[in-house]
Coordinates of C-alpha atoms in Angstrom, one line a residue:
M27 CA 18.9 -34.8 -3.5
D28 CA 22.0 -33.3 -3.6
T29 CA 22.7 -30.7 -1.7
A30 CA 22.7 -28.0 -3.7
A31 CA 20.1 -28.8 -5.2
V32 CA 18.4 -28.4 -2.0
A33 CA 20.0 -24.4 -1.7
I34 CA 19.2 -23.5 -4.8
F35 CA 15.5 -24.6 -4.7
L36 CA 15.2 -23.3 -0.9
G37 CA 17.0 -19.8 -2.7
A38 CA 14.1 -19.1 -5.5
V39 CA 11.4 -20.5 -3.5
V40 CA 12.3 -17.2 -1.0
A41 CA 13.6 -15.0 -3.6
V42 CA 10.0 -15.4 -5.5
F43 CA 7.6 -15.1 -2.1
I44 CA 10.0 -12.0 -1.8
V45 CA 9.4 -11.1 -5.6
G46 CA 5.8 -11.8 -5.0
G47 CA 5.7 -9.7 -1.2
L48 CA 7.4 -7.1 -2.9
L49 CA 4.6 -7.0 -6.2
W50 CA 2.2 -7.5 -4.3
A51 CA 2.5 -3.9 -2.1
F52 CA 3.1 -1.9 -5.2
L53 CA -0.5 -2.7 -6.3
A54 CA -2.1 -2.7 -3.7
D55 CA 0.0 1.4 -3.2
R56 CA -1.1 2.0 -6.6
K57 CA -5.1 1.1 -6.1
R58 CA -4.1 3.3 -2.8
N59 CA -3.4 5.8 -4.6
E60 CA -5.9 6.1 -7.0
D61 CA -8.3 6.0 -4.2
V62 CA -7.3 9.2 -2.7
A63 CA -6.5 10.4 -6.0
N64 CA -9.8 10.2 -7.3
D65 CA -11.8 11.5 -3.2
T66 CA -13.6 14.6 -4.3
E67 CA -14.2 14.8 -0.6
R68 CA -10.3 15.9 0.3
M69 CA -10.2 17.9 -3.2
F70 CA -13.8 20.3 -2.5
P71 CA -14.6 19.9 1.3
D72 CA -17.6 21.1 2.5
P73 CA -17.3 24.6 2.9
T74 CA -19.8 24.3 6.3
A75 CA -17.7 21.7 8.2
P76 CA -16.2 23.0 11.5
P77 CA -12.0 23.3 10.4
A78 CA -10.3 20.1 11.5
D79 CA -8.6 19.9 15.0
P80 CA -4.9 19.6 14.0
S81 CA -4.6 17.7 18.0
D82 CA -6.8 15.3 16.8
R83 CA -5.4 13.8 13.6
H84 CA -5.9 9.9 15.5
G85 CA -8.7 9.9 15.7
G86 CA -8.7 9.5 20.3

């Protein structure tokens, strides 16, 4: 096989890998956005719950 053909093939493999990763990230972000948009607990929080402590945002 010619060196140029190998370089083109490897370039195509890398491009497919990058495009696939971007597509996967896009679809995962859309699914997360749909989950957040349909989260009724976030939209309508429990009025009897104590207010959240802003200093404990990361759970620890």
